Structure formats: structure tokens, C-alpha cells
């Protein structure tokens, strides 16, 4: 910044309110020491000041109205009046007038530093969203169930990126209700979940189904069998996921169909943790197949009732989506019946 740079034919005139206004070549720059308007609410400052911040930043960089106006592509009188209004609104003198020249006051210099940081952040945010929407190299914010993490999700993304190698993913591993709320909050573009939700603000498509097994300790009385009716476990202690998880609701519903309410011994957040509890002899569980064999447990096919869970993809109805999100959604829909092993 240059101290004492010219602002073109600059003169002072006293105005009725005691404010000194400058006029020269159509410019109008006010020297004001007035207090900020008491009518401005705190949350309104951004809306009030934002349109003029880039203009002030240009003046602060050059300390020259004419050069700043030329850089910004606006008439010099318009820029002069904008800076004067900015000072009036803030109740702070940002520029010091020295005859035909201007320089930043200490408060103006401090304000300029903050304005430059704010404008840089806006620029960064604009570049980020443009990058995320890039058809070839954009980003997909995708949620999926914990049980899909070890095997299903890596395979899906690997297959998708064969044709879209530059698309990036922001992955969220969680349970169904949490992912739906994150989608509603704009944090996720779409999610792979179970059970398939039914809500008016969502679009859902069933993609596949996955068998659930009764997992028992290796030394359990049923461990030597291959199949079991769920009613045979009415007196067993169950280890399950916490309330709110889709698999927990499904466990409760299947036990109800079998004629009993499960006795819950332990609740957890991770299916593999539940397998560990079963291996320790602390109960039985209804779980999807393990990604890797787990010692100390045995999986039995449940013959009655039919123990399966539906898996589907969900996204917000009517929400605009970027090209990468559309491409990945279409890819998932093309994988119907091929989502889970077996």
C-alpha cells in the first residue's frame, strides 16, 4: 500500500450535520466520526457490509480511489460514495484525507487485513464448491452402514472409479437414522441403508437383500446344527445393536414374529463387537455374514421366520445434485442384486 497516494482534485465542504464531504471529479468521500447506526442488528452486519468489502479492499490495496475504481470496473464516484457509506455505517474513519491524497487509518488498516482474509475465504469456498461439482473430478458425500464397510464399499468404489478415476468421496460410516438426518442437513448426497426408509422427502430404491444368521458361541447347544427356527432361542440372552439401529429394529421384529421378546444382555454399536461378545459366551445375535471368519462362533441359517434385511439407496427428493453424484447414483442402481456377496 502506498501512503499519501492521490485521489484526484479533492476539496472539503462542510455539510449541515458537521460531516466533511469531499468533492472532486464527481467523487464523494466523507470524513465521519459518527457512531454506528443503532438500528443495525448484530446478525445484519454481514448482509449490510458484504457488497462493499471488495470495494474497500481495492481502495486499501492501492490507497488510490481512481486506480481502485479502474481495477474494480466501476465509476470512481460510485466507489467514493460506497466507501463513505461504509464509514458511516461502521461509525469509523477508515481513510485519512490529506488534501488530495488518502491513506489508511490504523483502524482502516486493521479492518483491511480482516477483509482480505474474509474475501480469501470466500474465494476458497467458491473454488471448493466448483471443484466438488466438476463432472470429472468432483466429490460425492456418501453414507453407508457399518457392516458394508470392510468389503462392500471398497468393491463398489473400486468398480465405479474404473470409469470415473478422478471422482473423490467423502465417506460416512453410520447407522440408518443418523445418515438420513445428515442427508436432510445437507452433509450427505446419498446413502446406502437398511431398512429402506419410507419418508415423503426421500427417494429410495431397493438394491439387494442380505441374509441374517443366528450367531452362537462355538460351544453352544445349537452349534452343531446348520439351521434353526428362531423360536428355539426364546430363552437365550441376545447381544444386539443399540436402539435406533436398523438391525436392532429388525432383530426385535423377527423375534416378535417368532413369538417372543428378546432378552437383551448387551447392546453395542459395531456388529463385529457383537460377534466378539458372542464368542465370549455372553449371548447370541442375529447378524449379517462376517467379512472374515471369526473363531469361537458358529452361524446358523434361520428357517423361520425368513431372516433377511433389505438394503437400498436413498437421496433427498427434489434436491439438485452434481454430475458426480448423479453418476454414482446411476452406478448403484445398476448394481441391483449384486451388492452383497452370495
Coordinates of C-alpha atoms in Angstrom, one line a residue, residues 38 109 140 199 216 227 233 295-296 318 333:
X38 CA -28.2 1.8 16.5
X109 CA -5.5 -1.0 8.2
X140 CA -19.6 -37.5 -3.6
X199 CA -40.5 -40.7 4.0
X216 CA -23.9 -68.6 18.6
X227 CA -30.4 -74.5 10.7
X233 CA -33.9 -69.2 21.1
X295 CA -13.1 -68.0 15.6
X296 CA -15.3 -69.0 18.5
X318 CA -36.1 -32.5 -5.4
X333 CA -28.9 -48.5 -9.3

